[in-house]
PDB file of C-alpha atoms in Angstrom:
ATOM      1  CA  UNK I 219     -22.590 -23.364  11.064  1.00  0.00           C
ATOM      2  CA  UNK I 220     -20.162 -23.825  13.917  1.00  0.00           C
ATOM      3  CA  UNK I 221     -17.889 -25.195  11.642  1.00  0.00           C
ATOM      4  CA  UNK I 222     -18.113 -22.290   9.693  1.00  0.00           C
ATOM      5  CA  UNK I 223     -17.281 -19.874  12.544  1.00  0.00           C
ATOM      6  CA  UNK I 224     -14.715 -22.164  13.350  1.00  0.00           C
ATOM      7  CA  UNK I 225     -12.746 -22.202   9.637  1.00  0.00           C
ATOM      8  CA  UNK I 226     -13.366 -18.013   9.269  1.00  0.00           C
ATOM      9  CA  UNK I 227     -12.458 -17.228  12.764  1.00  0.00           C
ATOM     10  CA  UNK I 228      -8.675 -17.096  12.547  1.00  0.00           C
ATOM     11  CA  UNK I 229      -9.397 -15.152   8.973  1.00  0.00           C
ATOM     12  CA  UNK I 230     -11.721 -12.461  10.672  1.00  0.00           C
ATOM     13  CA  UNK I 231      -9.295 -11.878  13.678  1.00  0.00           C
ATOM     14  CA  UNK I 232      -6.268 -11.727  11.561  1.00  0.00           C
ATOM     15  CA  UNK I 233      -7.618  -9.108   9.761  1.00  0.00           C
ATOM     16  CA  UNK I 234      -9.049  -7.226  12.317  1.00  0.00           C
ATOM     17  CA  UNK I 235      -4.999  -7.147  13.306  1.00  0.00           C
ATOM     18  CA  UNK I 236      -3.990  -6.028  10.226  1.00  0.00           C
ATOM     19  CA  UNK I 237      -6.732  -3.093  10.267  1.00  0.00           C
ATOM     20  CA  UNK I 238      -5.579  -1.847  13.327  1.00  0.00           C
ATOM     21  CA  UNK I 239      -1.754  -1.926  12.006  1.00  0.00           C
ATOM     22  CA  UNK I 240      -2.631  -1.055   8.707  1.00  0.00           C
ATOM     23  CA  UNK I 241      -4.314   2.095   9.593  1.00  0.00           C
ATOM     24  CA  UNK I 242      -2.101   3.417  11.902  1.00  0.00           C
ATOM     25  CA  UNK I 243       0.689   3.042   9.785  1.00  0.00           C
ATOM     26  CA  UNK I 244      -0.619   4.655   6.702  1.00  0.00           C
ATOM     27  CA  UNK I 245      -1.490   7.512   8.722  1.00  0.00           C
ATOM     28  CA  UNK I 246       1.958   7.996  10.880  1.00  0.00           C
ATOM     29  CA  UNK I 247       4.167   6.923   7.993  1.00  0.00           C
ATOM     30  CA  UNK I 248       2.808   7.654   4.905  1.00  0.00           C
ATOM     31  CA  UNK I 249       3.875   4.063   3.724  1.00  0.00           C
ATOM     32  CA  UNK I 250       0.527   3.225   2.887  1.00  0.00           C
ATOM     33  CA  UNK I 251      -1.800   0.189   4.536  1.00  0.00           C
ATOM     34  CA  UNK I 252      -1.284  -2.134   1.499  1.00  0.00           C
ATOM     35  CA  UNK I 253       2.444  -2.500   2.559  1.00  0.00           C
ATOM     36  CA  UNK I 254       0.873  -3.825   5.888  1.00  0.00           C
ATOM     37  CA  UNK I 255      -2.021  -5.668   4.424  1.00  0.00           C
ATOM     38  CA  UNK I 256      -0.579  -7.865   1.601  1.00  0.00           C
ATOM     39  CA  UNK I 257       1.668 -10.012   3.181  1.00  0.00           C
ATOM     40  CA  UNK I 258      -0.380 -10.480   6.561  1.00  0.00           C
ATOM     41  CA  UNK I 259      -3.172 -11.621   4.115  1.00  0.00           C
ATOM     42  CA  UNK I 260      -0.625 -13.435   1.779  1.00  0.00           C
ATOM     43  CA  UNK I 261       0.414 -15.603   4.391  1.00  0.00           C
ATOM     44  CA  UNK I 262      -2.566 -16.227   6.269  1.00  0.00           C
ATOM     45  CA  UNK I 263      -4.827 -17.072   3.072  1.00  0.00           C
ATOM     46  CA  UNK I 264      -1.978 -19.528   2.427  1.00  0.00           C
ATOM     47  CA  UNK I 265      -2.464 -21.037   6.382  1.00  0.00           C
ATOM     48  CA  UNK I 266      -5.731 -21.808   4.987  1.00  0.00           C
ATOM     49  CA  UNK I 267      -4.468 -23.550   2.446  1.00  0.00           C
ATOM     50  CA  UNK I 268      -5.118 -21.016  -0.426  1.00  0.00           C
ATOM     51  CA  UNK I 269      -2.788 -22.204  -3.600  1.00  0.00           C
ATOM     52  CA  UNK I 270       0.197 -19.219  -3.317  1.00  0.00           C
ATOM     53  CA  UNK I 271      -0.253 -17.710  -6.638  1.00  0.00           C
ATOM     54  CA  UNK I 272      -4.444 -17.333  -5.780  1.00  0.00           C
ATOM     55  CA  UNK I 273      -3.237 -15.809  -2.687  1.00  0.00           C
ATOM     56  CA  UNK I 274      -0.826 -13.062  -3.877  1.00  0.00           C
ATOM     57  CA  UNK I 275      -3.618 -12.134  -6.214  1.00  0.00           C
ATOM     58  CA  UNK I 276      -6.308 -12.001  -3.831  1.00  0.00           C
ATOM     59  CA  UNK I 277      -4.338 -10.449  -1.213  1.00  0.00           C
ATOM     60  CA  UNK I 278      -3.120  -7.665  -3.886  1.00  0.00           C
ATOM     61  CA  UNK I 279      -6.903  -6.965  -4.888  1.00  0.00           C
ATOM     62  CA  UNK I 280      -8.536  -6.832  -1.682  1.00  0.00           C
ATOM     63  CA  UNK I 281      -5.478  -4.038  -0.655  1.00  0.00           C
ATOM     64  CA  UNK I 282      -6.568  -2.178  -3.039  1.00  0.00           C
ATOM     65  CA  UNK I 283     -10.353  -2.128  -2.631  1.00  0.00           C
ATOM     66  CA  UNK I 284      -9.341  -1.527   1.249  1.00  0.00           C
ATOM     67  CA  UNK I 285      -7.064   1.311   0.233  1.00  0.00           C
ATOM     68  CA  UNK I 286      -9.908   3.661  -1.476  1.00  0.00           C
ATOM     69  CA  UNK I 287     -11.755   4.334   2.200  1.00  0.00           C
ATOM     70  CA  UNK I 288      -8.675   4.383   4.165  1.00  0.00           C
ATOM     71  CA  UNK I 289      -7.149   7.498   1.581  1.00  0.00           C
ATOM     72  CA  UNK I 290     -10.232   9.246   1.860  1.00  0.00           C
ATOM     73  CA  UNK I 291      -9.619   9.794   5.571  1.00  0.00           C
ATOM     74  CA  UNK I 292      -6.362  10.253   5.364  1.00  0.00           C
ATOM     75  CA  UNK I 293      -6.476  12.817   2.829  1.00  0.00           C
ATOM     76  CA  UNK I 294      -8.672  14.731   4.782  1.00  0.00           C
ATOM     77  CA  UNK I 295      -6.762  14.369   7.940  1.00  0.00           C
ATOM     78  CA  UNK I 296      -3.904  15.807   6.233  1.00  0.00           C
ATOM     79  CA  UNK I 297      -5.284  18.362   4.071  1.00  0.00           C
ATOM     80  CA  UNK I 298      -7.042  19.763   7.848  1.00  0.00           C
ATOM     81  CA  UNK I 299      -3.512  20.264   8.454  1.00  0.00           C
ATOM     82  CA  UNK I 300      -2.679  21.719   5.082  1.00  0.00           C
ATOM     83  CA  UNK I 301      -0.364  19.073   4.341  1.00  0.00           C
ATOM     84  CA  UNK I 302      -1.775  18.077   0.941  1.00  0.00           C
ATOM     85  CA  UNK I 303       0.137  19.933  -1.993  1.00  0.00           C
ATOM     86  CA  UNK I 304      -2.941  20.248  -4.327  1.00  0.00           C
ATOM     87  CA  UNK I 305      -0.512  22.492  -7.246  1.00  0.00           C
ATOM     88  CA  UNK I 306       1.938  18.403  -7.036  1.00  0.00           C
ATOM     89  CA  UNK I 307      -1.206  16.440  -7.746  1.00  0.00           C
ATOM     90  CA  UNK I 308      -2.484  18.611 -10.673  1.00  0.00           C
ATOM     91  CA  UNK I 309       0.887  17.756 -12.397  1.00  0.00           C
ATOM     92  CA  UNK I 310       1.302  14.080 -11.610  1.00  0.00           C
ATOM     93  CA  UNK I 311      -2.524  12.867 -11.681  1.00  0.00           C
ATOM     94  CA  UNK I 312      -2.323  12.014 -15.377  1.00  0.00           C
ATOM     95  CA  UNK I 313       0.738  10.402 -15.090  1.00  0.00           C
ATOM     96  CA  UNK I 314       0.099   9.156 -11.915  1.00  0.00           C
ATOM     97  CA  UNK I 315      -3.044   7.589 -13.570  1.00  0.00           C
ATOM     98  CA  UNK I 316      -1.191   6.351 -16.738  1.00  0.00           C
ATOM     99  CA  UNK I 317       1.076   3.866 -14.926  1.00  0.00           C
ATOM    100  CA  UNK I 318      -1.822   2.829 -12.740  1.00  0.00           C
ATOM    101  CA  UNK I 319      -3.704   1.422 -15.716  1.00  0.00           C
ATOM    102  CA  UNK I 320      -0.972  -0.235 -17.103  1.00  0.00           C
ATOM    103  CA  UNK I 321       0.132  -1.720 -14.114  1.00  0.00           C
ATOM    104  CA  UNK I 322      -3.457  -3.151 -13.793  1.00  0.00           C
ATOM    105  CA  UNK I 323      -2.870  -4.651 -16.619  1.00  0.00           C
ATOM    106  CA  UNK I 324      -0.222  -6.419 -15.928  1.00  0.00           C
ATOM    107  CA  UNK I 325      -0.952  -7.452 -12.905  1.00  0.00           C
ATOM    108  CA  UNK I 326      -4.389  -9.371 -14.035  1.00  0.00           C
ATOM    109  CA  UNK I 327      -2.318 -11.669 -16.701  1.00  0.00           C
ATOM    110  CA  UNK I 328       0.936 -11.699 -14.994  1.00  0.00           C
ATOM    111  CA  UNK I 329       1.877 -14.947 -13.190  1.00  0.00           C
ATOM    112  CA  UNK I 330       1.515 -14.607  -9.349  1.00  0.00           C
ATOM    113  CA  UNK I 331       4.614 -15.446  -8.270  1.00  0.00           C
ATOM    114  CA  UNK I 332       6.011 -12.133 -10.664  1.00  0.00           C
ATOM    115  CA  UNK I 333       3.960 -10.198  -8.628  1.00  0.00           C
ATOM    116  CA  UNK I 334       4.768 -11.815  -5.593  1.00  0.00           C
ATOM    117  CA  UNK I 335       8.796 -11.312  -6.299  1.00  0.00           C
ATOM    118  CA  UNK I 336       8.001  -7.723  -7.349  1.00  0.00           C
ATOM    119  CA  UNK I 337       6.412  -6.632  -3.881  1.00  0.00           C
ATOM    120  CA  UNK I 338       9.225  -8.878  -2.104  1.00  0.00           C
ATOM    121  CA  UNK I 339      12.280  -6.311  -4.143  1.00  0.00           C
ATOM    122  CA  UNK I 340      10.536  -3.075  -2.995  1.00  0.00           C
ATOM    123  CA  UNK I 341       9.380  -4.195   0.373  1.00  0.00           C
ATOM    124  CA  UNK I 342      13.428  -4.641   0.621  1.00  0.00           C
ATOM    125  CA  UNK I 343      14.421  -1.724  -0.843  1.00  0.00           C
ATOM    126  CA  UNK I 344      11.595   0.674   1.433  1.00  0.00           C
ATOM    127  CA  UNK I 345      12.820  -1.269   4.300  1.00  0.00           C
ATOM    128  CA  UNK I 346      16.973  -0.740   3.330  1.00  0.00           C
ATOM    129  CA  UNK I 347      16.015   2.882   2.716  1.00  0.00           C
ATOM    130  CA  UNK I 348      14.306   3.149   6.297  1.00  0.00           C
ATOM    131  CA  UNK I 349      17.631   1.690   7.596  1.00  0.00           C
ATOM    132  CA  UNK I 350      20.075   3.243   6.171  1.00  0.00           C
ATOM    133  CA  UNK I 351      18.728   6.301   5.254  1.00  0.00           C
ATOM    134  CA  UNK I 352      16.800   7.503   8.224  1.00  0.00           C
ATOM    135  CA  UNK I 353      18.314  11.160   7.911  1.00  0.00           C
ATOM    136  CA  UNK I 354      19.961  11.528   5.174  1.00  0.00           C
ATOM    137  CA  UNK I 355      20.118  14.205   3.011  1.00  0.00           C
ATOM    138  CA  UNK I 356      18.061  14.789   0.267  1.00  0.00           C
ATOM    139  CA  UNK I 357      19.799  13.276  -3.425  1.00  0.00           C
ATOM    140  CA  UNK I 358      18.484  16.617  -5.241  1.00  0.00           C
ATOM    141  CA  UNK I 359      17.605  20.240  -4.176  1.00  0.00           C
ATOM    142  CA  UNK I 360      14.028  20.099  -5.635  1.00  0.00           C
ATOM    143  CA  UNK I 361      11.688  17.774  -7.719  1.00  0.00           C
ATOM    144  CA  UNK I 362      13.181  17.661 -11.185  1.00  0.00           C
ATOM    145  CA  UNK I 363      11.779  18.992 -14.686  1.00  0.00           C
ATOM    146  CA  UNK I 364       7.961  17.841 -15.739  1.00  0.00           C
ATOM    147  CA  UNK I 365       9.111  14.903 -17.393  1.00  0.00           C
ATOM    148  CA  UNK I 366      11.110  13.803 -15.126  1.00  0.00           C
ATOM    149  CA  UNK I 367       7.942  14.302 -12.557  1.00  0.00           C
ATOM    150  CA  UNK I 368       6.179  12.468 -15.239  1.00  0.00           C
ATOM    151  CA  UNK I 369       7.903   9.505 -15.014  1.00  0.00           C
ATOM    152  CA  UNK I 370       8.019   9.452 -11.042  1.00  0.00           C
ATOM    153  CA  UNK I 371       4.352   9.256 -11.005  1.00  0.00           C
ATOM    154  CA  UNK I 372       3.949   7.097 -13.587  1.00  0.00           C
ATOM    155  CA  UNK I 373       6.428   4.728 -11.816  1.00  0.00           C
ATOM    156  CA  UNK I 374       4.619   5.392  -8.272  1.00  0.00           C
ATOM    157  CA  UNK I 375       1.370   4.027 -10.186  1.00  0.00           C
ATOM    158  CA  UNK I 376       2.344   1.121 -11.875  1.00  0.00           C
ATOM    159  CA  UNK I 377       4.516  -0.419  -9.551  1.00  0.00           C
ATOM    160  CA  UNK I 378       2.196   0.641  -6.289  1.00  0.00           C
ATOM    161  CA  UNK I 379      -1.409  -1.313  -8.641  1.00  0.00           C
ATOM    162  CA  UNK I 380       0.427  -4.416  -9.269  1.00  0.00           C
ATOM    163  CA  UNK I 381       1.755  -5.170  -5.888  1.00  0.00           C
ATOM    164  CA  UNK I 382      -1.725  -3.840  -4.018  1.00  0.00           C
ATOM    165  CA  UNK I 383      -0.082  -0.756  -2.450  1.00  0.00           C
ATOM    166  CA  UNK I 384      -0.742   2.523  -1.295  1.00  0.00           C
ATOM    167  CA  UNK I 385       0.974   5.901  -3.029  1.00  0.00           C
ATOM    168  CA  UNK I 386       2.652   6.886   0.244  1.00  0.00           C
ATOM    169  CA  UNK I 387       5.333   3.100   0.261  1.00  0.00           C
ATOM    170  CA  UNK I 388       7.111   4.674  -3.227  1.00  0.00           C
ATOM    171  CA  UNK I 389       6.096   8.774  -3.194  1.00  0.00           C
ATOM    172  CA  UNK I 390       7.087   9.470   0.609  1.00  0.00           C
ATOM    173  CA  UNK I 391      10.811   8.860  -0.059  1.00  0.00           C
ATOM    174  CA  UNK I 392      11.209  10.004  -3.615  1.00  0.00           C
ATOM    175  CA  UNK I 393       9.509  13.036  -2.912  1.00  0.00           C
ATOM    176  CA  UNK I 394      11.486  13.908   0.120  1.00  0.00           C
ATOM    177  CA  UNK I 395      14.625  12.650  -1.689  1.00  0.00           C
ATOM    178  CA  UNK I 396      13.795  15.502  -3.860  1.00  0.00           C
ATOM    179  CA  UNK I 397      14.300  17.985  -0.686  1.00  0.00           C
ATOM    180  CA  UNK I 398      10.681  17.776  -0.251  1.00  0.00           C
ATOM    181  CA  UNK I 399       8.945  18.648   3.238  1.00  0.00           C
ATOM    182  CA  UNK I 400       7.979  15.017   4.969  1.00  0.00           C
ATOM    183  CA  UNK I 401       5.302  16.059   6.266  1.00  0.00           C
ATOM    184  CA  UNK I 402       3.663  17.653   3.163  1.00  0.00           C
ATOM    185  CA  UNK I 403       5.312  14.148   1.602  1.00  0.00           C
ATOM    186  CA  UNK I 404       3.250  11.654   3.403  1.00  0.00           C
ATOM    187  CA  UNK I 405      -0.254  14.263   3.452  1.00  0.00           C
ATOM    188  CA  UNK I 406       0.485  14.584  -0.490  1.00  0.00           C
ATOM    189  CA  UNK I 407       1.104  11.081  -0.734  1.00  0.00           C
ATOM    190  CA  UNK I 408      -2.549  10.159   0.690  1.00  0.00           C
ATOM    191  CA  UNK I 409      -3.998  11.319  -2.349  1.00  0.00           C
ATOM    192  CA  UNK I 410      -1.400   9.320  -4.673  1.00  0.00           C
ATOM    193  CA  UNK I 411      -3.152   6.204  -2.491  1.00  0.00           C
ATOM    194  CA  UNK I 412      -6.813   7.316  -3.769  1.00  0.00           C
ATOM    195  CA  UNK I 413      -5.655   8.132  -7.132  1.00  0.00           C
ATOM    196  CA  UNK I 414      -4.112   4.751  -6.925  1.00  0.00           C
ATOM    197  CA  UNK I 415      -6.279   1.956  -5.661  1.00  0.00           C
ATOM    198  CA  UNK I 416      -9.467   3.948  -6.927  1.00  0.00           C
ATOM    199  CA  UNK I 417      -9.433   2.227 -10.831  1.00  0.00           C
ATOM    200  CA  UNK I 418      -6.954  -0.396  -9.249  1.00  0.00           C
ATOM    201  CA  UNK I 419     -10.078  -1.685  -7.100  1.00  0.00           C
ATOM    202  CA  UNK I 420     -12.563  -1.249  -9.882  1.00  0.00           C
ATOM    203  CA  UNK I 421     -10.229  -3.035 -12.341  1.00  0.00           C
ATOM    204  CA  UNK I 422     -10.378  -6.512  -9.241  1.00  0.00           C
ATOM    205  CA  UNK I 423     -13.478  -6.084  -8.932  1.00  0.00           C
ATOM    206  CA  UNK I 424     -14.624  -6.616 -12.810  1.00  0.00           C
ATOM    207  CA  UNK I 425     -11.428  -9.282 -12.974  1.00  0.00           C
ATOM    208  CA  UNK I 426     -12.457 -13.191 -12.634  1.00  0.00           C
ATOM    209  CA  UNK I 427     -11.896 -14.721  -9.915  1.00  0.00           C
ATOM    210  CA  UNK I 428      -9.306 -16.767  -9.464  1.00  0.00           C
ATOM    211  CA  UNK I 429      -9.531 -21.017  -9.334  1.00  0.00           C
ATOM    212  CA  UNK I 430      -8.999 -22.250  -5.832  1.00  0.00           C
ATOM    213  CA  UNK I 431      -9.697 -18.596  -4.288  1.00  0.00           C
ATOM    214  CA  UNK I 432     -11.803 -18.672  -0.878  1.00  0.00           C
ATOM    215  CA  UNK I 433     -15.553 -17.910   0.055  1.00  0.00           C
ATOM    216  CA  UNK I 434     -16.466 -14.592  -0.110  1.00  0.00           C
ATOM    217  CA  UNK I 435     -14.925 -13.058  -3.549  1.00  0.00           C
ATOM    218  CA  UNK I 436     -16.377 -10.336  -5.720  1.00  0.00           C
ATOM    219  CA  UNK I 437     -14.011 -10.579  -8.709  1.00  0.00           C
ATOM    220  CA  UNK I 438     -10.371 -10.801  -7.317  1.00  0.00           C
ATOM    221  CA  UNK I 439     -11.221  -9.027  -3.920  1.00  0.00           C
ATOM    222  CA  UNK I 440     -12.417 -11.321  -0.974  1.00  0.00           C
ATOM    223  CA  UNK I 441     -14.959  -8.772   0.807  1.00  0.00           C
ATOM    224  CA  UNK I 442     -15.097 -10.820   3.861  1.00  0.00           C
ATOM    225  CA  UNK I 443     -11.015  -9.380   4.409  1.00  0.00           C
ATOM    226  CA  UNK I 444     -12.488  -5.728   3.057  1.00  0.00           C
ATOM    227  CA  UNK I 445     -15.261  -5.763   5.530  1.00  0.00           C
ATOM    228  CA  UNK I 446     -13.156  -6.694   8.493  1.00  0.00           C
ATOM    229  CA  UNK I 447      -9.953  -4.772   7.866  1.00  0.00           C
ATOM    230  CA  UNK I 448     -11.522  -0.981   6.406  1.00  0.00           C
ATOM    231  CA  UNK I 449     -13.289   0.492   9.575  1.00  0.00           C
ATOM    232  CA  UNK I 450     -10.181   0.124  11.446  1.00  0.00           C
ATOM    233  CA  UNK I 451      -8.161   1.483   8.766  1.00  0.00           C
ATOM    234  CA  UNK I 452     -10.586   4.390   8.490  1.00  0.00           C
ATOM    235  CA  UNK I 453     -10.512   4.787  12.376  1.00  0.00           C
ATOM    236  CA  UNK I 454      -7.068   4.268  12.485  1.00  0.00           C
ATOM    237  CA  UNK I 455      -5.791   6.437   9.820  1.00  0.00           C
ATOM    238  CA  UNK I 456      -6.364   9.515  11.562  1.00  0.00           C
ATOM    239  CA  UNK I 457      -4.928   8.868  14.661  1.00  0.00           C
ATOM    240  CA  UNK I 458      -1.698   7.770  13.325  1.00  0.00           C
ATOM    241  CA  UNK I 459      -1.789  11.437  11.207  1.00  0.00           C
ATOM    242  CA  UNK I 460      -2.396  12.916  14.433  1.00  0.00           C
ATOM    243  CA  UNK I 461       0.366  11.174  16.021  1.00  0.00           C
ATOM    244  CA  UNK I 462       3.005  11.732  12.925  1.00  0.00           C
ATOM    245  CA  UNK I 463       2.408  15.443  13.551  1.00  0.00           C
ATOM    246  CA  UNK I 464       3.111  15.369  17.042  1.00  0.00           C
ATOM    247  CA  UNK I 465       6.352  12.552  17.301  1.00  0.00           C
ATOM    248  CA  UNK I 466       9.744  11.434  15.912  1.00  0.00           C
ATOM    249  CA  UNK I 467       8.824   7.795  14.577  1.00  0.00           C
ATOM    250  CA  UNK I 468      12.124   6.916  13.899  1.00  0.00           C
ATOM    251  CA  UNK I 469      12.759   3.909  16.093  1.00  0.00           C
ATOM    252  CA  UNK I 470       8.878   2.947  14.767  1.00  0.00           C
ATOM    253  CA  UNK I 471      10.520   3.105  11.130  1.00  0.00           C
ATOM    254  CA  UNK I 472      12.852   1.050  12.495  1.00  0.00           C
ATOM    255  CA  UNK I 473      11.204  -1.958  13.942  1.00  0.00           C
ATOM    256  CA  UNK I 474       8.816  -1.560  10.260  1.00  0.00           C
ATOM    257  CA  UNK I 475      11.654  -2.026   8.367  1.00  0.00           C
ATOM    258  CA  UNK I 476      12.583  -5.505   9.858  1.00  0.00           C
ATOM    259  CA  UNK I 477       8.710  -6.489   9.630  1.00  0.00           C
ATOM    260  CA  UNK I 478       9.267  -5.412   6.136  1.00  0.00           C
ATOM    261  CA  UNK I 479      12.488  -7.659   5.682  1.00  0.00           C
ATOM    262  CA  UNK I 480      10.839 -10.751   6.614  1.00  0.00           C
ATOM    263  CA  UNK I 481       8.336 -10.235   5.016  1.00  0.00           C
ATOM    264  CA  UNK I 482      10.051  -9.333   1.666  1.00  0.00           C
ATOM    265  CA  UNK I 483      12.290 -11.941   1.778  1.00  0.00           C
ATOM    266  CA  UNK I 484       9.849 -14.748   2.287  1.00  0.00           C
ATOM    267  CA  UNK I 485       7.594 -13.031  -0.140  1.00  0.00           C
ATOM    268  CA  UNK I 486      10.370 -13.388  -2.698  1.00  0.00           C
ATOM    269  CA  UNK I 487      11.980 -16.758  -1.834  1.00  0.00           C
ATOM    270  CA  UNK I 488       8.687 -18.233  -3.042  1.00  0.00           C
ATOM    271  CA  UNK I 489       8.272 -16.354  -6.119  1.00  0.00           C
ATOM    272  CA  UNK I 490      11.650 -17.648  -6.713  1.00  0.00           C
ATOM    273  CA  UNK I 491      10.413 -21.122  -5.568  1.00  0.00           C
ATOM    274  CA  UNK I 492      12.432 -21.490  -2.497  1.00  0.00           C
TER     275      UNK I 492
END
């Protein structure tokens, strides 16, 4: 038993961390907690020595599974403020929805370190957009045409299953590159989380479980992470919504960005076998 305590300790704290963090985060920034999540859990199921391509996988899965509570409160944190664009999500769902099961797909017979390299490319590129874009102007006046919207979403879902991430990490700054409100970004971007991890989870859940993966697993999501890490999130969540309303997080972007960095770049020197 003590032994026990002893090996899931560091596990149970380390998440409880990442709760906290994650949380706040996808409420204040609209980056969503799986940005947050997946690497912290990468890296510490691979302290324990969890094989690296089991790890990206379970890490992946369990973001998603915690992502379903945490946009629940966050929608409704933002749509108190009327920050959720309801007409935006009638358009994109299907598409939205569309990617989202074919990035599932991928992801559950794709090699590990692919999706490991693909979350270490857009953690760089969110991170080089925080930096060098922090106010710059918008790339278009408005969202473009209905296909073109079409094939945002579509992108937002695929790309945001595979890698375990919230809607908010990829819709946040194409939406606002669009000349769209930030605020109404990150409250509409919530609901691109749910709409998101929702199937995403159910999809890990009914997966097998991978060789080598640790105690705990239901499918390809370790509910001993999901149990530690979601009532912070939930907590969390609306206090960082709260606090986005209220303050300029610039200079909190900023110090993301280089957590992002490292993170992305050892993320993707490994994928690359480095």
């Amino acid at each position: 038993m003590l032994d026990m305590i002893t090996a899931w300790l560091p596990l149970v704290l380390g998440m409880l961390a990442t709760g906290l963090l994650a949380g706040l985060l996808a409420g204040l920034l609209g980056v969503g907690g799986g940005i947050v999540i997946v690497p912290v859990f990468y890296f510490i199921l691979q302290a324990m020595g969890i094989d690296p391509d089991v790890a990206i996988r379970v890490a992946t899965a369990t973001s998603l599974m915690v992502i379903v509570p945490t946009s629940i409160s966050s929608v409704r944190a933002h749509h108190g403020r009327g920050n959720v664009d309801w007409a935006l999500i009638r358009r994109w769902w299907l598409f939205m929805v569309t990617g989202v099961v074919a990035g599932s797909t991928v992801s559950l017979y794709a090699d590990g370190s692919l999706i490991g390299g693909v979350f270490g490319v857009i953690a760089l590129l969110v991170a080089a957009n925080i930096l060098l874009r922090p106010r710059a102007k918008p790339v278009a006046s408005g969202l473009p045409r209905l296909p073109g919207q079409g094939l945002m979403a579509g992108s937002i879902g695929f790309f945001s299953v595979m890698i375990g991430i919230g809607g908010g990490t990829m819709g946040v700054p194409m939406l606002t590159a669009c000349n769209y409100p930030s605020h109404r970004a990150v409250g509409t971007a919530a609901f691109f989380g749910l709409l998101i991890a929702l199937p995403g989870a159910i999809a890990m859940l009914l997966a097998t479980t991978p060789e080598g993966a640790p105690a705990g697993m239901l499918g390809a999501v370790n509910l001993a992470g999901f149990l530690a890490i979601v009532p912070l999130t939930v907590f969390m969540a609306p206090v960082g919504a709260s606090l986005g309303a209220r303050l300029d997080a610039l200079m909190l972007k900023r110090v993301f960005a280089v957590f992002l960095c490292i993170s992305g770049l050892r993320m993707l020197m490994q994928a690359l076998g480095g």
